[in-house]
Coordinates of C-alpha atoms in Angstrom, one line a residue:
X1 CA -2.8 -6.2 27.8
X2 CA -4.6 -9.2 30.2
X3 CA -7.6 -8.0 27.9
X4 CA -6.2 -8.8 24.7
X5 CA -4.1 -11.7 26.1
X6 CA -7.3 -13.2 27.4
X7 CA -9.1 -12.7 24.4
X8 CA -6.5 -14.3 22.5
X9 CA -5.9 -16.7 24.4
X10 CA -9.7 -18.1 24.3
X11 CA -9.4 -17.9 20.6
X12 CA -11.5 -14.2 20.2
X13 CA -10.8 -11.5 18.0
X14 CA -8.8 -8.6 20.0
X15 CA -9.2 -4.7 20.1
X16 CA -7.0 -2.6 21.1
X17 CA -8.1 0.7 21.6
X18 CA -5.7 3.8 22.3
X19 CA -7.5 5.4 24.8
X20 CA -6.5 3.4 27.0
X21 CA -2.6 3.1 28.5
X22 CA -1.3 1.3 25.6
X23 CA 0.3 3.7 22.8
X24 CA 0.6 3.2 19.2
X25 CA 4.3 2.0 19.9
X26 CA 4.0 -0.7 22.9
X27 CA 1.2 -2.5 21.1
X28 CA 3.7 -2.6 17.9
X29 CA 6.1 -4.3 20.4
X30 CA 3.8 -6.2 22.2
X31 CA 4.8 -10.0 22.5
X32 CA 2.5 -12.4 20.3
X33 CA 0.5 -13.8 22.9
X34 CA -0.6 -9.5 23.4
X35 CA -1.1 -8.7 20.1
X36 CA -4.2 -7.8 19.2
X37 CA -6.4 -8.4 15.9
X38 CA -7.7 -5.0 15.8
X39 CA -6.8 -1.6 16.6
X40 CA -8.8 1.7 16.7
X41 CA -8.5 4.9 18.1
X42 CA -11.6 5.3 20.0
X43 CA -14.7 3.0 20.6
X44 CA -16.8 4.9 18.1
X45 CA -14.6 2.8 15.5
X46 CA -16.3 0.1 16.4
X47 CA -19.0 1.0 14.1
X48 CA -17.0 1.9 11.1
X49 CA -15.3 -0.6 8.3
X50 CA -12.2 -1.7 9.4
X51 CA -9.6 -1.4 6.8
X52 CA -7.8 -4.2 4.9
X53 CA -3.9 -4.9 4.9
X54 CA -2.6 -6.6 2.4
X55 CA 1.0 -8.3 2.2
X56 CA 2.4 -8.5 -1.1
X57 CA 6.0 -7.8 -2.6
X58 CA 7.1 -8.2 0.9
X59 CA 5.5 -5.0 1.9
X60 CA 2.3 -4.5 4.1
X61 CA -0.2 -1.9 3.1
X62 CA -3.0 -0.4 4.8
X63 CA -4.7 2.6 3.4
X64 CA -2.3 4.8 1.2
X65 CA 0.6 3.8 3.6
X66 CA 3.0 0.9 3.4
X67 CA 5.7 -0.8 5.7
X68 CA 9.1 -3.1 4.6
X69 CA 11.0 -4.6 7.6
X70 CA 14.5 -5.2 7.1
X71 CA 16.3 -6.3 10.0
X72 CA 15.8 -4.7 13.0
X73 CA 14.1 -1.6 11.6
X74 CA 10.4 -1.0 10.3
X75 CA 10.7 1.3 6.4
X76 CA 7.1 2.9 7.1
X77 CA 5.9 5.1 4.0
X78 CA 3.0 7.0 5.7
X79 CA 2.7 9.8 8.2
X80 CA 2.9 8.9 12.4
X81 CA -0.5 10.4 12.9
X82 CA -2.2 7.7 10.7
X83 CA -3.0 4.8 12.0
X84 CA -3.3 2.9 9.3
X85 CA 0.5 3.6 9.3
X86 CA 0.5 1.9 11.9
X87 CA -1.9 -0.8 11.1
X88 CA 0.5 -1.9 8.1
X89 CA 3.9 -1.3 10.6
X90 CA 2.7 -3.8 12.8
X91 CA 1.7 -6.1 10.4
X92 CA 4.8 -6.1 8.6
X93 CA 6.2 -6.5 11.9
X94 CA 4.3 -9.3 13.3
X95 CA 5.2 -11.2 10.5
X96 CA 8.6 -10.8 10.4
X97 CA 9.0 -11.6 14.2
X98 CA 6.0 -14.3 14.6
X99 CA 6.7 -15.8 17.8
X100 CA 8.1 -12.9 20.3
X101 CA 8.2 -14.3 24.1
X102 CA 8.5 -10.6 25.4
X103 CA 8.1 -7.2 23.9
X104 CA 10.5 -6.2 20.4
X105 CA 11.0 -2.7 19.7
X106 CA 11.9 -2.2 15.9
X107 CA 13.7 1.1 15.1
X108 CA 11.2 3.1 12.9
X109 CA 12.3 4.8 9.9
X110 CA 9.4 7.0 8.3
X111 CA 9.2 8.4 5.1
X112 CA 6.3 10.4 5.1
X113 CA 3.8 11.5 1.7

């Protein structure tokens, strides 16, 4: 988290990578001064196209999956082990709670295709 809180804060573009301690579901939480720009699953990804997520309708999508937050709780059509799942979850989350001083844990609802 200093990594991407560093980055951030000297105006960088972040990556968080999961191999590292951080899961899927603390950097959805993550307050906005530790959230990152990017997120892969290995360093590898470095080298491939990122994908695109694109807000519209109120929902975020990201690949073939989409996420709607309402309330407290993240609608994520998608399966867990995708990350672009998880991509569009914590976009639609980010934008929903834009300025988080500390860490927010949404209740996830999935609805996998």
């Amino acid at each position: 988290d200093t990594d991407i809180l560093g980055g951030n804060n000297a105006g960088f573009a972040t990556v968080a990578v999961l191999t590292g301690v951080d899961t899927r579901e603390t950097i959805l939480a993550a307050r906005t001064a530790e959230r990152p720009t990017y997120i892969i699953n290995s360093l590898t990804d470095l080298h491939r196209p990122y994908p695109a997520v694109d807000h519209a309708d109120g929902a975020h999508r990201c690949g073939a999956s989409t996420a709607r937050v309402s309330g407290e709780t993240i609608h994520i059509s998608g399966s867990e082990d995708d990350l672009d799942s998880w991509r569009a979850a914590c976009a639609a989350w980010w934008t929903a709670v834009p300025d988080a001083a500390r860490p927010t844990q949404p209740k996830l609802e999935w609805r996998n295709h």
